[in-house]
Coordinates of C-alpha atoms in Angstrom, one line a residue:
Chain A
X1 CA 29.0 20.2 -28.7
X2 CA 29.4 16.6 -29.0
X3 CA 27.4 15.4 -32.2
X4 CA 27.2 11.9 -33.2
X5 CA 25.1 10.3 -35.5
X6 CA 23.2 7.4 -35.2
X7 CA 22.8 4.8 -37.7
X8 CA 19.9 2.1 -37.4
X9 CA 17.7 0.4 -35.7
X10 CA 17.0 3.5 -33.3
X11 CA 17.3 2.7 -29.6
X12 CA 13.8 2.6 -28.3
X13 CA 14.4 3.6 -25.0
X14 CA 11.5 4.5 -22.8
X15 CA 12.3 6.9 -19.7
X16 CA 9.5 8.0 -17.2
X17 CA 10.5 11.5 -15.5
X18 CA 8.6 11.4 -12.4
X19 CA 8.6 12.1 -8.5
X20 CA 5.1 11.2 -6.8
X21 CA 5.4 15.5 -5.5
X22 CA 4.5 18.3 -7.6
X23 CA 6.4 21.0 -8.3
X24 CA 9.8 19.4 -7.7
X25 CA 11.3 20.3 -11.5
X26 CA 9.5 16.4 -13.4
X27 CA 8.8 19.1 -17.0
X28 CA 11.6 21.2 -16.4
X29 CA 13.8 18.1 -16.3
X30 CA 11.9 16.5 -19.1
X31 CA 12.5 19.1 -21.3
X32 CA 16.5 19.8 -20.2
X33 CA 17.4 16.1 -20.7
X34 CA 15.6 15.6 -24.1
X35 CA 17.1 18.5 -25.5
X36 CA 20.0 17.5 -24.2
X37 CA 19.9 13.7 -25.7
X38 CA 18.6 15.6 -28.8
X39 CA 21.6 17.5 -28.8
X40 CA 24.5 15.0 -28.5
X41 CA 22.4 13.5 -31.6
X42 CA 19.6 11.1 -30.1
X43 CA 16.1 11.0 -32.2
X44 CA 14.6 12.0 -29.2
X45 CA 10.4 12.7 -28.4
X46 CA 9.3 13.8 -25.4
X47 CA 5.5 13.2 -24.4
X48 CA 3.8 15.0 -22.1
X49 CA 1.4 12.3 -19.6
X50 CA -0.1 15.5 -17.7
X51 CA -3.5 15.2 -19.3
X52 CA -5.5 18.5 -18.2
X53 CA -2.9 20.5 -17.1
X54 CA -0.2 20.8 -20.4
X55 CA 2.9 22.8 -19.6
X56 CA 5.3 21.0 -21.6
X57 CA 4.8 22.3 -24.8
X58 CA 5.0 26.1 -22.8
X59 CA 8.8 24.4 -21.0
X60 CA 9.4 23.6 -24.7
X61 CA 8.4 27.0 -26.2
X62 CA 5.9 25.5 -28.8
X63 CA 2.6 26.0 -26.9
X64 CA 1.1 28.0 -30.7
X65 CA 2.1 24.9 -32.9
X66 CA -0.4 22.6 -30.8
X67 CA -2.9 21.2 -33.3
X68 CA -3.6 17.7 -32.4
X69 CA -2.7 15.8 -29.4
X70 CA -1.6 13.0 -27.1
X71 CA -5.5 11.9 -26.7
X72 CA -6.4 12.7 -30.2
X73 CA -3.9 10.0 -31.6
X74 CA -4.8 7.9 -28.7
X75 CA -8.5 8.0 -29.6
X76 CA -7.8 7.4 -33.3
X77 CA -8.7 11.1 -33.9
X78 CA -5.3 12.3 -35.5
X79 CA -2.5 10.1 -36.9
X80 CA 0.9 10.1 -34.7
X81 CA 2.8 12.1 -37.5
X82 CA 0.2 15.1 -37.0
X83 CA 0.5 15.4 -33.6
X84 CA 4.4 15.5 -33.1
X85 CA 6.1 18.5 -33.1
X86 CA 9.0 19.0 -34.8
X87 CA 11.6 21.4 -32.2
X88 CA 12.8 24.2 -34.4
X89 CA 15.9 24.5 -32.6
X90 CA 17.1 20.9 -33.0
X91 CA 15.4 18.7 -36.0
X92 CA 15.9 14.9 -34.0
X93 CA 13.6 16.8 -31.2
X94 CA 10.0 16.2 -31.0
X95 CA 7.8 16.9 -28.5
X96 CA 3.9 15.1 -28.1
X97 CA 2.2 17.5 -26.4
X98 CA -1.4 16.4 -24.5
X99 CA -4.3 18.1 -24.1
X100 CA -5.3 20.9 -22.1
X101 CA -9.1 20.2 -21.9
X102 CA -9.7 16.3 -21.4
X103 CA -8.5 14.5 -17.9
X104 CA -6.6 11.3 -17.4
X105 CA -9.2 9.4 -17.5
X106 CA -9.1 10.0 -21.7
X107 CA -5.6 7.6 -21.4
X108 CA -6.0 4.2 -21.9
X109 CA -3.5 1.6 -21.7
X110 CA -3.5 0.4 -24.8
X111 CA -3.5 3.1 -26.4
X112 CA -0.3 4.6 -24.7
X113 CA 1.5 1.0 -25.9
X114 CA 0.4 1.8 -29.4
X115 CA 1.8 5.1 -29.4
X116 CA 4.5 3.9 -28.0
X117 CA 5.0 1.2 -29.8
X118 CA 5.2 3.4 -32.8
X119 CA 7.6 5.7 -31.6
X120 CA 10.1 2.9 -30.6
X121 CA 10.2 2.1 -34.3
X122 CA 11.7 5.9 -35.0
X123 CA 13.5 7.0 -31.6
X124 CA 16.2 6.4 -29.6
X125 CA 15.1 7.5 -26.5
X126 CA 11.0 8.6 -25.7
X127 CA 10.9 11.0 -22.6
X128 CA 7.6 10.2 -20.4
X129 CA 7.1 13.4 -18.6
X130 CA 4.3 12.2 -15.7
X131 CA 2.4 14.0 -13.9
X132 CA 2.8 14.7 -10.3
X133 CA 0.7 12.0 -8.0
X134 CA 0.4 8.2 -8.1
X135 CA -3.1 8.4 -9.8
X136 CA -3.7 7.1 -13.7
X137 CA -1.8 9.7 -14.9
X138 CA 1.5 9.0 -13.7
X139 CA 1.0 4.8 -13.6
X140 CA 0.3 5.0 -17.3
X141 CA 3.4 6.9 -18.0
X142 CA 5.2 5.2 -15.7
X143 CA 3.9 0.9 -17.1
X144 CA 5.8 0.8 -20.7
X145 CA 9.0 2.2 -19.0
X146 CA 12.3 0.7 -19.2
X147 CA 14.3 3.5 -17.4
X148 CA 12.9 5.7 -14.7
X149 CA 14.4 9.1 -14.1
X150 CA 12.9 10.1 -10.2
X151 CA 13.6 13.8 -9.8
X152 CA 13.8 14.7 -5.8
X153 CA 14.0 17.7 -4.1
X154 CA 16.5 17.8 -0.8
X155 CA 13.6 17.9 1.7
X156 CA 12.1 15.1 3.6
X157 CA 8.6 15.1 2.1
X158 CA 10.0 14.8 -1.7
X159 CA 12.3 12.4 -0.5
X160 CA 9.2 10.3 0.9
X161 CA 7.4 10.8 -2.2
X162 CA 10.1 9.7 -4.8
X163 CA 10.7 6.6 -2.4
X164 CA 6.9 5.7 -3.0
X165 CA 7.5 6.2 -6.7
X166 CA 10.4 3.7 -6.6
X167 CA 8.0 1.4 -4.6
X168 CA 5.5 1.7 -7.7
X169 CA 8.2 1.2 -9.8
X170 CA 9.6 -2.2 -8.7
X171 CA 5.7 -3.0 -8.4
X172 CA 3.3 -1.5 -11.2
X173 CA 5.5 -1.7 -14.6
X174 CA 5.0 -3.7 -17.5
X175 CA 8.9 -4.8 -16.5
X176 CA 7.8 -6.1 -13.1
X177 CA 4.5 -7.8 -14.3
X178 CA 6.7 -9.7 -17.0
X179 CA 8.9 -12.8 -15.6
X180 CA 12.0 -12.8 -16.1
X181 CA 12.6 -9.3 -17.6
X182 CA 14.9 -6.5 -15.6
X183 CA 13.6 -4.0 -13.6
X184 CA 13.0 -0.7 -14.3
X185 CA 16.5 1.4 -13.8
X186 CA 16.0 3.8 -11.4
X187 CA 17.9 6.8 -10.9
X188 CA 17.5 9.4 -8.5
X189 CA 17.9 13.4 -10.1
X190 CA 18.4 15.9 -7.5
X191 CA 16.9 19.2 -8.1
X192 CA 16.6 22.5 -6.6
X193 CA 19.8 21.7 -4.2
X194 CA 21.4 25.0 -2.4
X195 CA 24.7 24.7 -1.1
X196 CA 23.9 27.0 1.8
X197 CA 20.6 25.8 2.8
X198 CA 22.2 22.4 3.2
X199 CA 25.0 24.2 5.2
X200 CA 22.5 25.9 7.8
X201 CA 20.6 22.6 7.7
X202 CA 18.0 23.7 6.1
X203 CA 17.6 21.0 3.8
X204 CA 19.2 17.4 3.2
X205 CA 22.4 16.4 2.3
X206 CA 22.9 14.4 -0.8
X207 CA 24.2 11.5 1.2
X208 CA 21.3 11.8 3.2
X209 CA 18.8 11.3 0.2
X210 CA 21.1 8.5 -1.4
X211 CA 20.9 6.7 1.7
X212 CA 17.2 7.1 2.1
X213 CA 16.6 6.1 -1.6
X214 CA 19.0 3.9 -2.7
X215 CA 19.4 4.1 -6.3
X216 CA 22.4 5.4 -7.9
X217 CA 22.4 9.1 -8.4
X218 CA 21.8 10.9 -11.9
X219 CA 22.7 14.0 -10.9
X220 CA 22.4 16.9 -8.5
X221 CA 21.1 20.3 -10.4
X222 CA 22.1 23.4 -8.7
X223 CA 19.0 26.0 -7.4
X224 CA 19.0 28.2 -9.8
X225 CA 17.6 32.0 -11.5
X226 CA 18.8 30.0 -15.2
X227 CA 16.5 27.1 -14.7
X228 CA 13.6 29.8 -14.3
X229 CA 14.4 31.8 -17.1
X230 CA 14.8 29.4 -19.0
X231 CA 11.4 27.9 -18.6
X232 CA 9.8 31.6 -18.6
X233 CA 10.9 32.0 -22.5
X234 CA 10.0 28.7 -23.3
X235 CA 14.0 27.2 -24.1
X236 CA 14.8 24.1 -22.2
X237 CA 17.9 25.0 -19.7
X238 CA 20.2 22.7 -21.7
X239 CA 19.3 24.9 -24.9
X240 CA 19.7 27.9 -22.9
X241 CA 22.9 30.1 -22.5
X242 CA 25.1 28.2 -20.4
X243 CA 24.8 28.2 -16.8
X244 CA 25.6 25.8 -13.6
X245 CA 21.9 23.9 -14.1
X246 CA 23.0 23.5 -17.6
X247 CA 26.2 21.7 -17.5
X248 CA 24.4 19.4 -14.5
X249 CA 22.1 18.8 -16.7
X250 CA 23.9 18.0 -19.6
X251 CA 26.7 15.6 -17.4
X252 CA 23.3 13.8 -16.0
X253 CA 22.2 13.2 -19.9
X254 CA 25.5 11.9 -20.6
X255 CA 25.4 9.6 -17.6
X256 CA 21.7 8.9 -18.8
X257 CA 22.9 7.7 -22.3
X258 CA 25.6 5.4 -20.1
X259 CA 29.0 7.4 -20.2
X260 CA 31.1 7.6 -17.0
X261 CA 31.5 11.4 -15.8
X262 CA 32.1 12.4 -12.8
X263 CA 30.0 13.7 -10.3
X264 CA 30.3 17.3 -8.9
X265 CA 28.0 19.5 -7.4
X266 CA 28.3 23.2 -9.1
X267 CA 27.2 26.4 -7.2
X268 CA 25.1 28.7 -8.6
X269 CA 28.2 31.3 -10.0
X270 CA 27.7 34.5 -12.9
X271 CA 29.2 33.0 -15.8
X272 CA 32.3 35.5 -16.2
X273 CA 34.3 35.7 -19.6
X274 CA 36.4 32.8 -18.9
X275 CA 32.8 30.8 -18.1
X276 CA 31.7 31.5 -21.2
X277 CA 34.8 31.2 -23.4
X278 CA 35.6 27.7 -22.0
X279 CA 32.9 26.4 -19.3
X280 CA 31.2 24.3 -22.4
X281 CA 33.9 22.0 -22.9
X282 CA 34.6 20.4 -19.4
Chain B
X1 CA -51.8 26.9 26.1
X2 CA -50.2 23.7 26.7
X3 CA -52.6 22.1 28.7
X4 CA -55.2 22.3 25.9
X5 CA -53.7 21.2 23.5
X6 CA -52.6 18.2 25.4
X7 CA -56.9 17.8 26.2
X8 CA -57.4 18.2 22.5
X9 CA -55.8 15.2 21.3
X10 CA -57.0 13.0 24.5
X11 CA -60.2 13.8 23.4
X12 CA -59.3 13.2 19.8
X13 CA -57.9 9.8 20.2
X14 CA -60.2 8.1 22.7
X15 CA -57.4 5.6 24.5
X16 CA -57.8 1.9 23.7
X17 CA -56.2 -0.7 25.9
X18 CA -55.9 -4.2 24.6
X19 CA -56.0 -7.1 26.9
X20 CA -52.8 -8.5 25.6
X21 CA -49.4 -7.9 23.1
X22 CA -47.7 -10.2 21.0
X23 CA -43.8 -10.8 21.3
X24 CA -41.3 -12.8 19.7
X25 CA -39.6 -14.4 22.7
X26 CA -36.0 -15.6 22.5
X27 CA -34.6 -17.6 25.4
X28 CA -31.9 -19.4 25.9
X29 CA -32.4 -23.4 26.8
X30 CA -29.9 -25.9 27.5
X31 CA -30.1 -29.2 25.1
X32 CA -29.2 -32.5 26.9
X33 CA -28.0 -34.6 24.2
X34 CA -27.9 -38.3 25.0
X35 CA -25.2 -40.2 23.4
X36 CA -25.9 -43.8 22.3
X37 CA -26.9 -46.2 25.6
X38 CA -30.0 -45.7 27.7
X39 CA -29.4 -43.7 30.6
X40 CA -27.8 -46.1 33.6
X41 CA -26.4 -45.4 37.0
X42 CA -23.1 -44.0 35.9
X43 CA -25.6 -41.6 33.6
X44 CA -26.9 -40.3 36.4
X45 CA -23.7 -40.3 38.4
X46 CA -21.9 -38.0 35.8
X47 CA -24.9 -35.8 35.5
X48 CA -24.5 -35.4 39.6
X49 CA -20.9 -34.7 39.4
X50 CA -21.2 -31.8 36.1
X51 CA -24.5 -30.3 38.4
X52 CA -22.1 -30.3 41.5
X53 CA -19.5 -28.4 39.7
X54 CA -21.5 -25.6 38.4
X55 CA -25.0 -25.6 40.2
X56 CA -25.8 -22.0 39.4
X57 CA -25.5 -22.7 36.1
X58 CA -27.9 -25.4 36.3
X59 CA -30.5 -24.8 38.9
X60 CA -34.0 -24.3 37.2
X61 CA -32.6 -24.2 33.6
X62 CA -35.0 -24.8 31.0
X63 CA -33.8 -27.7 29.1
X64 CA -34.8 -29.6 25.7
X65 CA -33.6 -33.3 26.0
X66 CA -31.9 -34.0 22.6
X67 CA -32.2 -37.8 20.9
X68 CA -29.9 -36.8 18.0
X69 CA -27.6 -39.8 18.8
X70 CA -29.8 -41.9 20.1
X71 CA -32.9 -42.7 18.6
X72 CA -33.1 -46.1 19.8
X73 CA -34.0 -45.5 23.7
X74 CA -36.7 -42.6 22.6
X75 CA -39.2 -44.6 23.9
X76 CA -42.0 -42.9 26.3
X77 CA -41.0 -44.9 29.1
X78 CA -37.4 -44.1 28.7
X79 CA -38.4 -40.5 28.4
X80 CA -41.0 -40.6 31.5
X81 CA -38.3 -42.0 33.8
X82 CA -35.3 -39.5 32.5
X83 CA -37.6 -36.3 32.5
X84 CA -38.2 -37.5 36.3
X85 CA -35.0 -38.3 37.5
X86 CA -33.7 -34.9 35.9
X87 CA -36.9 -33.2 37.3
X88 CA -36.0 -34.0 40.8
X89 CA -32.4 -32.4 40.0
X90 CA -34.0 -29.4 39.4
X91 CA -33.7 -28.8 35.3
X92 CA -37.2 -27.9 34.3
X93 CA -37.5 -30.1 31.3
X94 CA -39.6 -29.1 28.7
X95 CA -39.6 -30.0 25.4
X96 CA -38.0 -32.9 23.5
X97 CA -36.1 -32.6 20.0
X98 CA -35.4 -35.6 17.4
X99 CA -36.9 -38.1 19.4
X100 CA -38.9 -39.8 16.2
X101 CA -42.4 -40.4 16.5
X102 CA -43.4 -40.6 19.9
X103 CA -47.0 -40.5 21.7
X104 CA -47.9 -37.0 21.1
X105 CA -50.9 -37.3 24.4
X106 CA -48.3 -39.0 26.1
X107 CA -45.6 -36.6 25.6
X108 CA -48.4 -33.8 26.8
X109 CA -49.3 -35.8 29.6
X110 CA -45.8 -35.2 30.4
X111 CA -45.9 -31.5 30.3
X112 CA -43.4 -31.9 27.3
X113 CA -43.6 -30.7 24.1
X114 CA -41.9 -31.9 20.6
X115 CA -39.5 -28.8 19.0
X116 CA -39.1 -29.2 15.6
X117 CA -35.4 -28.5 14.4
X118 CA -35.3 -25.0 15.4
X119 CA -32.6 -23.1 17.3
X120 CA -28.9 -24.1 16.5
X121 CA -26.0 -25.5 18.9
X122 CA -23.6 -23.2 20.0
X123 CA -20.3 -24.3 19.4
X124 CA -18.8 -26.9 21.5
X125 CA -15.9 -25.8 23.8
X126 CA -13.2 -24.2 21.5
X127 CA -14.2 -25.9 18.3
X128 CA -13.2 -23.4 16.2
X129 CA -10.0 -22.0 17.8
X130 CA -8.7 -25.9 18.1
X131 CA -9.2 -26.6 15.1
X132 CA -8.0 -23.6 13.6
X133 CA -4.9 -24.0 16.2
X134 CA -4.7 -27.3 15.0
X135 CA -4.0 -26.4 11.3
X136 CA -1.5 -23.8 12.2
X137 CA 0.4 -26.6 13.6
X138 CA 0.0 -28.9 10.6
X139 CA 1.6 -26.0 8.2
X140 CA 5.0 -25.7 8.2
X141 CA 6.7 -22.1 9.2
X142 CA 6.4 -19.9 5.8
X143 CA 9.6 -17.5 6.7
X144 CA 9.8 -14.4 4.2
X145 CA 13.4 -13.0 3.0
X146 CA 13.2 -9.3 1.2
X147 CA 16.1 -8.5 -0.2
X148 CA 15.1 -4.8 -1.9
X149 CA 14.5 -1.6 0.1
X150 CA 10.8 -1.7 1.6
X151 CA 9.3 1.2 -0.1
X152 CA 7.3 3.9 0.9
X153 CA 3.9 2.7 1.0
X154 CA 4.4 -0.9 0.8
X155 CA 3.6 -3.5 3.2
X156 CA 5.1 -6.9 3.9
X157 CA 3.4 -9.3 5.4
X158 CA 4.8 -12.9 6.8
X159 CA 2.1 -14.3 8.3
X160 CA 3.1 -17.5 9.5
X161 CA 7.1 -17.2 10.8
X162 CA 9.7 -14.7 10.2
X163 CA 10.6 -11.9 8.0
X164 CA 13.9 -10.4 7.2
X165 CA 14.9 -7.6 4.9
X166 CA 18.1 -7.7 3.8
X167 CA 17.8 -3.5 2.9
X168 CA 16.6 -0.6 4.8
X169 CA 12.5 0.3 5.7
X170 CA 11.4 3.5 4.4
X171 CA 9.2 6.0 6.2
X172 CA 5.9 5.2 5.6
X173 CA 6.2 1.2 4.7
X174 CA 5.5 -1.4 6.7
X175 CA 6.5 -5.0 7.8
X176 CA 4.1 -7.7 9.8
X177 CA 5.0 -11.1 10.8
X178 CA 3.9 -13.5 13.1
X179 CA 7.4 -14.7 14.2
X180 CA 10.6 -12.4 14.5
X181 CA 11.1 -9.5 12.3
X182 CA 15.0 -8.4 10.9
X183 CA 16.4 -5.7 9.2
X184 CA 19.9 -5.5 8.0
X185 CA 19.6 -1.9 7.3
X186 CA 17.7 1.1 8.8
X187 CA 14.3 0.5 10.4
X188 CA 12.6 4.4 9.7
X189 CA 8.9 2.3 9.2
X190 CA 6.5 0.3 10.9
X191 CA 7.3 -3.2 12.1
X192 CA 4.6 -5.7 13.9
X193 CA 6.3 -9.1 15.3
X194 CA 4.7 -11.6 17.2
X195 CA 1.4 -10.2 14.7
X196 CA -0.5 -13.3 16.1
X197 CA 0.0 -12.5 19.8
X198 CA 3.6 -14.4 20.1
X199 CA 4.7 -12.6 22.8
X200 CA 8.1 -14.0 22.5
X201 CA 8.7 -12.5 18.7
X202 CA 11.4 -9.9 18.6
X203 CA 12.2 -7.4 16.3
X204 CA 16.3 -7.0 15.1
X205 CA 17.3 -3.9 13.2
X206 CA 20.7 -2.7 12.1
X207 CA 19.5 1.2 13.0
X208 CA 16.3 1.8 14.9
X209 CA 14.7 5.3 13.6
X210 CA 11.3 3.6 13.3
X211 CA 8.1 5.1 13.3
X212 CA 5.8 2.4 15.2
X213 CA 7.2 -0.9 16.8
X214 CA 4.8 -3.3 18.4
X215 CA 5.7 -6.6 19.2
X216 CA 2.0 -9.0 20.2
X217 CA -0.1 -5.7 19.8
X218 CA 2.1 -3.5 22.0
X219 CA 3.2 -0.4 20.6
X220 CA 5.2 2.3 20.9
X221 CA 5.8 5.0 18.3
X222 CA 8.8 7.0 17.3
X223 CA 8.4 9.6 20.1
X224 CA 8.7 7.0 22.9
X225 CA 11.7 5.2 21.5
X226 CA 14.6 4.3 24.1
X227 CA 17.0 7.2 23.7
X228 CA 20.1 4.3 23.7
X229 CA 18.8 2.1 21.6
X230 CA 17.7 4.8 18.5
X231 CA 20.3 5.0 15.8
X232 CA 21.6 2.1 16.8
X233 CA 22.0 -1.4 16.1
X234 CA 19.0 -3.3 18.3
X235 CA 16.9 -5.9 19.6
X236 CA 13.2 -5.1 20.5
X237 CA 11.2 -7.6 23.2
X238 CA 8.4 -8.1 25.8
X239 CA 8.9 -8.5 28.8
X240 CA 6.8 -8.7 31.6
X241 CA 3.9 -7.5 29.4
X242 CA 6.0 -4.2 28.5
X243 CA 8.4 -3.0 25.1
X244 CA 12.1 -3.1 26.1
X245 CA 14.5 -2.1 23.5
X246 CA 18.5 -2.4 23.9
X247 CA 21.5 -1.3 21.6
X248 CA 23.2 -4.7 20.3
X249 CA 27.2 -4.0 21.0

């Protein structure tokens, strides 16, 4: 495991995980790439922008420590240090989870810059998780971003979907409404992608999607039984026993965070012995 | 059954019929307006030669003889002579508008009556289009140069000249432009040329896998696409009034 500390100031990077379709892997991905960034020793939060219908805090396996919320800070009801949750598996990881029983229209604008505003001052990187859609929801978690990670299934629709995200993107940010600041960096995540299905044609080649998109690729995440159990016990996959998903996941953090590795695509594979012993340290 | 009831409410409502009803009446009149001199010999000979040239148009039209621009000859012996001589043309002149104050027994005596600034001119021949034409002219060409992807869901618009993208045209996003329309990259979107009704706009794409192309309001959608032109590098155009597209070698 790669540990590194950082010294001050923190980072104060902003990063939207979205996709415009639902269901394509945005929380699951949220949660695998800030534990991930948490892991190689980020001060990393992840807040969860799905207002109405919370699931992070269930991806993240703290859905019994929720006492006050995204809106509660938002509407001066709680103070920011109340409502973050402190990961017990890693102690730079903190998750703001939102609440189950209000609707977007309880997120305001400013008050999402003051939170996270606030949490620039103490993390390096601040995971958006948005909700699925172009409505309020996902604009507001989208504005304040400075990277934006679109996760895309291989299938036409998703592909449509994520390319109307990038649209909104280059469009509706606080980056494009400023002069003279740099666009959002987009990167494309590739989820859910099956060697075979590609191979009977069944779904869309990487290529394909790249050419369709064109944004530089994140990473491609292997279909796989890990990435469900994982969410099912409440462990983000990159926390979880090692697996193909995992080690995608962990490469596309590493990318995330600006290192050079090199792309490959895994195939879902049982871990053997020789997996286990020595498939961590590639 | 029927047929009593229908007695009942005879005898219920005993029928009244009044003498007369009262309608708003809208009808169309023609407005002679006289511009500046008295009307001479070569007034009457240009009133001949417009009445020769469309007499359907003219015969037995009611018509209001207009003194807008020139109030000077509104005099009732200028208007007693021209209400003759058009008369015996056959316009059925009846009314007179901004003619000042004139004899009102006189004007009676005349069978004419004053109309007080109602009814509006329709527009002269082509005002607005010529002028609006005319401004077009004045403006220079406002070409458009994208040089991102078109996205999803967004539109373009280059409304007076061309547009080119220097990127590819998603599914689902689309590009207008009154002049010519290029894409270095692959059309999979809407494009419009010739938006305006230039005919003689073309659309340029490096790969044609478009959804809708119309060129002056002609369309034809992804389904109808020349089978050698999509996937390839092309040129769409009109001609003769239909959508040709070719491959570009």
């Amino acid at each position: 495991m790669t540990e590194q500390l950082k010294e001050d100031p923190p980072l104060g990077r902003v990063v939207v995980i979205t996709s415009g379709k639902g269901g394509v892997g945005k929380t699951t991905s949220a949660a695998a790439i800030s534990a991930g960034l948490a892991k190689m020793g980020y001060k990393t939060v992840v807040i969860d922008f799905d207002v109405g219908l919370r699931n992070l805090d269930m991806t993240m396996g703290c859905e019994r420590r929720v006492v006050f919320d995204f809106i509660n800070v938002i509407q001066g009801d709680a103070r920011l240090k109340q409502a973050l949750i402190r990961d017990k598996r890693l102690d730079n990881l903190s998750i703001l989870p939102t609440s189950q029983t209000r609707d977007k229209d309880a997120l305001t604008k400013e008050g999402v810059d003051t939170v996270l505003t606030e949490l620039k001052q103490e993390f390096d990187y601040i995971i958006c998780d948005s909700p699925a859609g172009i409505e309020r929801g996902a604009q507001l978690a989208m504005y304040f971003a400075d990277e934006a990670v679109v996760v895309t299934n291989p299938e036409v629709s998703s592909v449509r979907d994520s390319d109307r995200v990038l649209g909104l993107l280059s469009s509706q940010t606080r980056r494009a409404e400023t002069e003279g600041s740099e666009p959002v960096k987009a990167q494309v995540l590739l989820t859910r992608h099956d060697r075979t299905r590609i191979e009977n044609g069944e779904m869309m080649t990487v290529e394909d999607v790249l050419e369709i998109l064109a944004v530089p690729l994140l990473g491609i995440i292997p279909e796989s039984q890990a990435v469900l159990r994982a969410s099912n016990i409440g462990t983000p996959v990159t926390l979880d026993e090692p697996s193909a998903a995992s080690r995608s996941y962990e490469d596309a953090v590493a990318r995330l965070t600006g290192q050079e590795v090199e792309m490959r695509i895994a195939g879902e594979r049982r871990p053997g012995l020789f997996h286990r012993l020595f498939g961590r340290s590639a | 059954m029927s047929s009593r009831h229908a007695k009942d409410r005879r005898a219920g409502a005993p029928a009244v019929i009044k003498p007369f009803q009262i309608r708003g009446r809208f009808l169309t009149a023609l407005a002679i307006r006289l511009e500046g001199t008295p009307p001479d010999d070569a007034f009457y000979q240009a009133l001949d030669e417009q009445l020769q040239q469309t007499p359907q148009f003219f015969s037995e039209a009611p018509v209001v003889l207009d003194f807008a621009k020139a109030p000077g000859i509104a005099t009732t012996e200028k208007i007693r002579d021209l209400t003759k001589a058009l008369r015996e043309r056959n316009l059925l002149v009846f009314g007179v508008q901004n003619a000042g104050p004139v004899d009102q027994p006189a004007l009676q005596a005349m069978g004419l009556i004053p109309i007080v600034a109602a009814g509006r001119d329709a527009p002269g021949p082509n005002d607005g289009a010529r002028r609006k034409r005319g401004i077009e002219k004045l403006l220079p060409p406002d070409n458009k140069i994208v040089t991102a992807p078109v996205r999803s869901g967004q539109t373009v618009l280059a409304d007076r000249g061309d547009l080119t993208v220097v990127g590819s045209v998603a599914s689902g996003a689309e590009l207008v432009a009154s002049g010519n329309i290029h894409v270095y990259g692959t059309l999979r979107g809407r494009a419009m040329a010739g938006a305006h009704g230039d005919a003689k706009a073309r659309i340029f794409c490096r790969k044609l896998d478009a959804e809708l192309v119309a060129i002056a309001g002609l369309y034809q959608t992804s389904e109808t696409l020349a089978p050698e032109a999509r996937g390839r590098c092309a040129q769409i155009f009109l001609e003769d009034e239909k959508l040709c597209m070719e491959a570009l070698k």
